[in-house]
Coordinates of C-alpha atoms in Angstrom, one line a residue:
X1 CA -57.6 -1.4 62.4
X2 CA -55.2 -4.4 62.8
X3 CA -53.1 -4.8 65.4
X4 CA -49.8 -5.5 64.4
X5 CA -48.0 -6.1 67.5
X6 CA -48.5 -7.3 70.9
X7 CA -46.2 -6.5 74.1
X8 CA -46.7 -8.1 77.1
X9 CA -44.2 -8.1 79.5
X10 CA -43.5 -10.9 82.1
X11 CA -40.6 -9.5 84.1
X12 CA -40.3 -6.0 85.0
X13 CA -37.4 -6.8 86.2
X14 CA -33.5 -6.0 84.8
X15 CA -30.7 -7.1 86.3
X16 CA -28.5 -4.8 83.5
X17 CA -27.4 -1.0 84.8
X18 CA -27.9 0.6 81.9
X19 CA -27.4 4.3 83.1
X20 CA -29.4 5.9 79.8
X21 CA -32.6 3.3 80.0
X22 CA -35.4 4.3 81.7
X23 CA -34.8 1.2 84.4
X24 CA -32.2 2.9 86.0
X25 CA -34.3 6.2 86.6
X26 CA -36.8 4.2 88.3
X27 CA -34.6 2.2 90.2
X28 CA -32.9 5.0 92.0
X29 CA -36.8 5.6 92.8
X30 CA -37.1 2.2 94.3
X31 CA -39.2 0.7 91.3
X32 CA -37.7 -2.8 90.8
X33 CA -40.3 -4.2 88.5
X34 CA -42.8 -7.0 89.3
X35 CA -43.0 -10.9 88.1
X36 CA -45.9 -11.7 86.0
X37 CA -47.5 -14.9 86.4
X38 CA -48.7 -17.6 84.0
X39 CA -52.4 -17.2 85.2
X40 CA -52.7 -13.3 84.5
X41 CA -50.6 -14.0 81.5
X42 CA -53.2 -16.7 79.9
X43 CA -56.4 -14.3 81.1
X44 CA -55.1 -11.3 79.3
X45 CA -54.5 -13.8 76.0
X46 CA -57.9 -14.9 76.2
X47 CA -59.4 -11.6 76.6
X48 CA -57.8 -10.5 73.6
X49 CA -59.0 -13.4 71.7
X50 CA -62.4 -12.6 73.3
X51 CA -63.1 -9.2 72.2
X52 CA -61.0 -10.0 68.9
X53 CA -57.8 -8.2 69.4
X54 CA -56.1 -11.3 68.3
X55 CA -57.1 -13.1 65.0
X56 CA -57.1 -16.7 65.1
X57 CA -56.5 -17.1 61.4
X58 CA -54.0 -14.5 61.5
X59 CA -52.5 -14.1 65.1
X60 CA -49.7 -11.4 65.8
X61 CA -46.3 -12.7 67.0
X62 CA -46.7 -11.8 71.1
X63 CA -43.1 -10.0 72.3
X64 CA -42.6 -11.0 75.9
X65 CA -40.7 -7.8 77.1
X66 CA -40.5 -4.3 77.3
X67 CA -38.2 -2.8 79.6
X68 CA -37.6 -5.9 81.9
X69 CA -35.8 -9.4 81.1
X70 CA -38.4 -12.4 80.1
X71 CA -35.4 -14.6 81.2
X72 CA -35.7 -13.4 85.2
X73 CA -39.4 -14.8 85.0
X74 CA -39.1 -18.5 86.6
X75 CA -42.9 -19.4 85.1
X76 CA -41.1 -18.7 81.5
X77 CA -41.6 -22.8 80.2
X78 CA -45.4 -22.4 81.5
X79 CA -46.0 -19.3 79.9
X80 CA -44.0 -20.7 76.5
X81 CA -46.6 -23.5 76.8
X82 CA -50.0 -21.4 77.1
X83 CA -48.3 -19.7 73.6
X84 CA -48.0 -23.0 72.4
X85 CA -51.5 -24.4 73.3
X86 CA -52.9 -21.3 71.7
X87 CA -50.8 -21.7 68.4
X88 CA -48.9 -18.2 69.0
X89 CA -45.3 -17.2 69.0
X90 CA -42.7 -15.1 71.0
X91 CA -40.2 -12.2 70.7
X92 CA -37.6 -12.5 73.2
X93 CA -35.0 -10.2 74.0
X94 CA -32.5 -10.8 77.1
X95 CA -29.1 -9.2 78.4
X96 CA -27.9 -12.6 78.7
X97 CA -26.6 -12.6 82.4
X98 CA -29.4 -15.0 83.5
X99 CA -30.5 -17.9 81.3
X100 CA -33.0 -20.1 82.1
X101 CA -33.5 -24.2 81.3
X102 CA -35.7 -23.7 78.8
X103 CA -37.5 -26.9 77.4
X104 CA -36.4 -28.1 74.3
X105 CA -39.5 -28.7 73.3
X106 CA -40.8 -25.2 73.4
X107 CA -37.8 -23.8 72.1
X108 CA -39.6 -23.4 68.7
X109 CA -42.1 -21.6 70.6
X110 CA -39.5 -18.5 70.2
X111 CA -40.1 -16.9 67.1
X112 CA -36.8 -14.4 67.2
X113 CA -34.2 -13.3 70.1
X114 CA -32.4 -10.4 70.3
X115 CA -29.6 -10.1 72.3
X116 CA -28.6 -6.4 73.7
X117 CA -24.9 -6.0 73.6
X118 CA -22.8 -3.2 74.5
X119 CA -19.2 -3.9 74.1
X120 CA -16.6 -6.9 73.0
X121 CA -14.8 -5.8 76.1
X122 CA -15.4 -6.2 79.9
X123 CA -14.3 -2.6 80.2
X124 CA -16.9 -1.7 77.6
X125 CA -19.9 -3.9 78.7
X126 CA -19.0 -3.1 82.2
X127 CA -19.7 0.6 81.6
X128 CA -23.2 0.1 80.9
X129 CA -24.5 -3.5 81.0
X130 CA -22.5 -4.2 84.2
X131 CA -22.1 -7.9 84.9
X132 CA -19.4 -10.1 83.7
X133 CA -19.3 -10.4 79.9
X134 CA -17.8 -14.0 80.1
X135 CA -20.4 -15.2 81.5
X136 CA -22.5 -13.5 79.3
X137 CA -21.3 -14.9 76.0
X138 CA -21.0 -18.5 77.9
X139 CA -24.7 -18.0 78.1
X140 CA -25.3 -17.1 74.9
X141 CA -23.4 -19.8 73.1
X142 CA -25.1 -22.6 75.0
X143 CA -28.1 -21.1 74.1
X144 CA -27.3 -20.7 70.5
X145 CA -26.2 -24.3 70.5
X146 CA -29.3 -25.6 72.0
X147 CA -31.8 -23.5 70.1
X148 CA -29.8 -23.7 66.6
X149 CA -30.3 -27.8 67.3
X150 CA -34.3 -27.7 68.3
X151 CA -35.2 -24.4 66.8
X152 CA -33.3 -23.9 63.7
X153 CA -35.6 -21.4 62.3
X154 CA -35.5 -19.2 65.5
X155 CA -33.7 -15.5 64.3
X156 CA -31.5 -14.0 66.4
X157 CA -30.5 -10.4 66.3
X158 CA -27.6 -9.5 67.9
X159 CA -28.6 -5.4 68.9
X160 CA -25.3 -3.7 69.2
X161 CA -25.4 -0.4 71.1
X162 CA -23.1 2.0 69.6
X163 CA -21.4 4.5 71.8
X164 CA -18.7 6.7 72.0
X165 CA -16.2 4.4 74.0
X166 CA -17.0 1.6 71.7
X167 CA -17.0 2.1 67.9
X168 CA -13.5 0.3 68.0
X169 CA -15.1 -3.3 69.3
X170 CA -17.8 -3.6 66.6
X171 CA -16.0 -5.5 64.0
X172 CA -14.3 -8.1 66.7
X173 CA -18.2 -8.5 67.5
X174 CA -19.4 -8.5 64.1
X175 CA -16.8 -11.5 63.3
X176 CA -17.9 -13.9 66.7
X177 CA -21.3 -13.7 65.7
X178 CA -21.3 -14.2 62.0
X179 CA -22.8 -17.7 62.2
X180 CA -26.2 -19.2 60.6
X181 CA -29.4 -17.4 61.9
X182 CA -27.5 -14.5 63.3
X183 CA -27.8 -10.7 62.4
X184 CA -26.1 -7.9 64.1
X185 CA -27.8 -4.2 64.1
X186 CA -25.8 -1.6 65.4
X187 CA -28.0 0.9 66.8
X188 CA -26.4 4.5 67.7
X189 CA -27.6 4.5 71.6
X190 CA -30.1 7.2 73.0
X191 CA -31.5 7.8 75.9
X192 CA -34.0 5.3 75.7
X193 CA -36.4 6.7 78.4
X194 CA -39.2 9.2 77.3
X195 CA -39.4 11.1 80.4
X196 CA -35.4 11.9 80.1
X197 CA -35.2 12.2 76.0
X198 CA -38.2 15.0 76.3
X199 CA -36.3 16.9 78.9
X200 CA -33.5 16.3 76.8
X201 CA -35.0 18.2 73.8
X202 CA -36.9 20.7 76.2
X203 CA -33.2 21.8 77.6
X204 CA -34.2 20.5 80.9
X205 CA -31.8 17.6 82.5
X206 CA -29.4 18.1 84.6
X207 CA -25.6 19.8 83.7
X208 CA -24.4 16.9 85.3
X209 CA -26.8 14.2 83.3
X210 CA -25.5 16.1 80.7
X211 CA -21.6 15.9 81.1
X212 CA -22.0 12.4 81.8
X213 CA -23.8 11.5 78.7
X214 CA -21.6 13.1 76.6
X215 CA -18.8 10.9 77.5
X216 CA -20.7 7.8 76.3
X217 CA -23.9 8.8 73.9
X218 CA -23.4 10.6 70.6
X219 CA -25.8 13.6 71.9
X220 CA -24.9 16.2 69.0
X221 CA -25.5 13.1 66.3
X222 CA -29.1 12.9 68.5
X223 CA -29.8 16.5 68.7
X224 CA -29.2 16.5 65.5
X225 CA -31.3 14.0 64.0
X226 CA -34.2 15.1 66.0
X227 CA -34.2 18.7 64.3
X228 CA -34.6 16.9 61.2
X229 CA -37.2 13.9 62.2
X230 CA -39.3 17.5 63.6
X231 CA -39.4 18.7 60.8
X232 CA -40.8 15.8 59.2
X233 CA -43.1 14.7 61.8
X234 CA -46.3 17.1 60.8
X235 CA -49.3 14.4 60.1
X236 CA -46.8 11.7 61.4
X237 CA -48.2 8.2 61.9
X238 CA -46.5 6.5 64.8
X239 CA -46.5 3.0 64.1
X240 CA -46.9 2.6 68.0
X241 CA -50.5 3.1 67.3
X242 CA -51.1 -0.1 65.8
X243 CA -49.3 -2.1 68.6
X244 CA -50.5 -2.9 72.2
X245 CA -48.5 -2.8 75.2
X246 CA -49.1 -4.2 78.5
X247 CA -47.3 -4.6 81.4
X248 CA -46.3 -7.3 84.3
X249 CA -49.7 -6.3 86.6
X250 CA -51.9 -6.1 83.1
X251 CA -52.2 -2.6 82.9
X252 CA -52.6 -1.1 79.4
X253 CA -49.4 1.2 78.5
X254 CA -49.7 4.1 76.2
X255 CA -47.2 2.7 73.9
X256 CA -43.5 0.7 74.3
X257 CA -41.6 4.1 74.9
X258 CA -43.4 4.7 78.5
X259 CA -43.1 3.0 82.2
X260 CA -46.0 2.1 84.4
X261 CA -44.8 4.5 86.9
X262 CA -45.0 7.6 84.6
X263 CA -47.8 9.8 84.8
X264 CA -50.5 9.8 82.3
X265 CA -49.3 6.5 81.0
X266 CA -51.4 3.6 82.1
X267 CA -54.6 3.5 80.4
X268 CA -56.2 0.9 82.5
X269 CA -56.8 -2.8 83.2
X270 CA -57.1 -4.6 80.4
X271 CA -59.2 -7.1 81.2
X272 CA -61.8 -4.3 81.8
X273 CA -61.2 -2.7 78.5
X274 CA -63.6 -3.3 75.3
X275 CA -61.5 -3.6 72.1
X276 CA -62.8 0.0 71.1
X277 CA -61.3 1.5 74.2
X278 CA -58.1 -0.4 73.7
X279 CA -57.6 0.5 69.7
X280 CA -59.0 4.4 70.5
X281 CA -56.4 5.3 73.0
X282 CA -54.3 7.2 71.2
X283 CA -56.7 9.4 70.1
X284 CA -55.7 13.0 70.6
X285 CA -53.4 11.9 73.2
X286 CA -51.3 14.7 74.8
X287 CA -48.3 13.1 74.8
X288 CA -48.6 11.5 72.2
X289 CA -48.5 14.7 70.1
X290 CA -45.5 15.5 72.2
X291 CA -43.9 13.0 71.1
X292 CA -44.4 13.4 67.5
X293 CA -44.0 17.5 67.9
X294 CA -40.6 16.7 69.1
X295 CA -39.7 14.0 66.2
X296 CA -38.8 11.7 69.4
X297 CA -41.6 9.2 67.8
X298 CA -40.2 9.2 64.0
X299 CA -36.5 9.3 65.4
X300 CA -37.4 6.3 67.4
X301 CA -39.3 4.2 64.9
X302 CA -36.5 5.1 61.8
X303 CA -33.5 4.3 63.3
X304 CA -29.9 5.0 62.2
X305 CA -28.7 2.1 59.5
X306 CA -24.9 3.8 59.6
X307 CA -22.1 1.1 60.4
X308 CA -18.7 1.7 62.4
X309 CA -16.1 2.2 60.0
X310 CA -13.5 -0.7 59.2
X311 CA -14.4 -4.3 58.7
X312 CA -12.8 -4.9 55.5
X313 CA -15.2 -7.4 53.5
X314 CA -17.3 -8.0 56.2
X315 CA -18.1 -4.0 55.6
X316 CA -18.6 -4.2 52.1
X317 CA -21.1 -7.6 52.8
X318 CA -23.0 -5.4 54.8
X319 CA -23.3 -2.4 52.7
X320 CA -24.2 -5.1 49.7
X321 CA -27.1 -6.1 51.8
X322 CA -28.2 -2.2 52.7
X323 CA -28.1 -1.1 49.3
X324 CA -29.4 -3.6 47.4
X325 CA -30.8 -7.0 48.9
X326 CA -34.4 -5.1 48.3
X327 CA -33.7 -4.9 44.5
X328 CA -31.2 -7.3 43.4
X329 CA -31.9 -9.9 46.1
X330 CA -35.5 -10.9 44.3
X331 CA -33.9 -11.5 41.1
X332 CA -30.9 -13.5 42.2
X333 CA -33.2 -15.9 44.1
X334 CA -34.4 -17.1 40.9
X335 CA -31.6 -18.4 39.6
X336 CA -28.9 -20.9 40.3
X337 CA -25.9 -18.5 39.6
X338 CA -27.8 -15.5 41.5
X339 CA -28.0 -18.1 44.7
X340 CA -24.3 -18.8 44.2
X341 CA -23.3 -15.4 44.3
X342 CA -26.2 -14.6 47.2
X343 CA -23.9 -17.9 49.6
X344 CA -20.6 -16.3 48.7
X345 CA -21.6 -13.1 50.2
X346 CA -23.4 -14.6 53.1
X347 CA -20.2 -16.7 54.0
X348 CA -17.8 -14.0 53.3

């Protein structure tokens, strides 16, 4: 089996408040995440080269998070390096409060960004981000500027969280960030913790969780959704299965969707583990099959492609692309006219 993604993540840290993410629950436990450092970071790389995890010839792009910020790790530009010396690439995805002085020279290092947004207003960013959106997209503009000039074929995905309060913004978003190398996905927000979404489905948070959620998260749209993922989730193959995740102390996670503090979720060290051990670990997994029995797992991994309404042209570009870049996209390619009509749209 090939492994088709690798996590390893080099902050555990967040310096967002995202009230629905699975930081925030272990924050009010007093689990602020660790710091990984460049040494661990380069061991666990060779292991995986060692026991062939990682194909030379054919090397998986290595995403540098989970549920922490890559940018609060001050060792980023060594451990950008070690990627570099080993001829692998990195997923990077940052609130944007902090960003670091990256080197210029390892900027190409970074093979896609994405950037979690979730409003175009303070009031709106404020009410889950936190922090002063400002400042935020100061950061991100000097960093498009900068990567855009020494990275050109970095992508960047701006990850719009929809919610309730802020369907209204997405356009006025949509429109600052339509430039070169940029994508926005809107992404109808969950409650992206496992422990909370099972208890969630199970009918076991809190009346207040509850009655707060339902001021910001579209819960029937999630309730929903999940009765219908359930019932399509018999023989369900997670594509977690073929990915690797390990966090800031090196400990093998059970997939992307758990924390190191939840039980029954750390697998081990993985520099003790043989490759068998690593690529077998889902076998019969308890919660695992939760997962799937509850269609959290196909909910999670087939995402709702639904955009706000409004946007006038910029609407009708995206629904163009949604529809039919799959079929009609191949065939314009080819020709000169098809091209033309393919950089009208993109510069609508």
């Amino acid at each position: 089996m090939k492994t088709k993604s690798i996590t390893i993540e080099i902050s555990g840290k967040c310096n967002a408040k995202c009230p629905y993410c699975a930081q925030f629950r272990l924050k009010q436990d007093n689990h602020f995440g660790e710091i990984m450092s460049p040494i661990l970071f380069e061991q666990i790389l060779d292991h995986l080269f060692k026991i062939g995890i990682i194909n030379k010839n054919d090397p998986p792009t290595i995403s540098l998070f989970n549920w922490g910020d890559p940018f609060l790790n001050p060792k980023i530009n060594d451990i950008l390096q070690i990627l570099k010396n080993k001829k692998l690439t990195a997923v990077i995805s940052s609130n944007f409060i902090v960003v670091p002085n990256i080197d210029k020279k390892l900027l190409s290092v970074i093979d896609r960004v994405t950037f979690s947004l979730s409003g175009f207003s303070q009031a709106s960013y404020g009410r889950i981000h936190g922090g002063s959106l400002n400042k935020v997209f100061n950061n991100f503009d000097n960093f498009y500027e900068s990567i855009r000039k020494y990275s050109p074929k970095t992508k960047i995905v701006i990850s719009w969280h929809r919610y309730l309060f802020n369907e209204n913004e997405f356009w006025d978003a949509y429109k600052k960030f339509n430039l070169p190398g940029i994508s926005i996905d809107p992404i109808i927000a969950y409650l992206n913790d496992g422990v909370k979404i099972r208890d969630f489905l199970k009918g076991e948070l809190s009346e207040d969780y509850i009655k707060k959620a339902e001021k910001d998260v579209f819960l029937d749209f999630i309730k929903k959704s999940m009765v219908s993922n359930k019932k399509k989730s018999k023989n369900y193959y997670c594509p977690q299965w073929d990915s690797i995740v390990i966090d800031e102390s090196g400990q093998l996670l059970l997939c992307c969707c758990v924390t190191r503090y939840d039980s029954d979720s750390v697998l081990g060290n993985i520099l003790d583990m043989s490759s068998e051990e690593i690529l077998n670990r889902n076998l019969d997994n308890s919660l695992c099959n939760e997962c799937i029995s509850l269609g959290i797992a196909r909910f999670v991994q087939n995402p709702d492609t639904s955009i706000p309404s409004g946007g006038g042209l910029y609407s009708l570009k995206w629904k163009f692309y949604l529809k039919f870049r799959k079929t009609i996209g191949p065939i314009l390619v080819k020709s000169p006219y098809g091209r033309k009509i393919i950089s009208i749209i993109n510069n609508l």
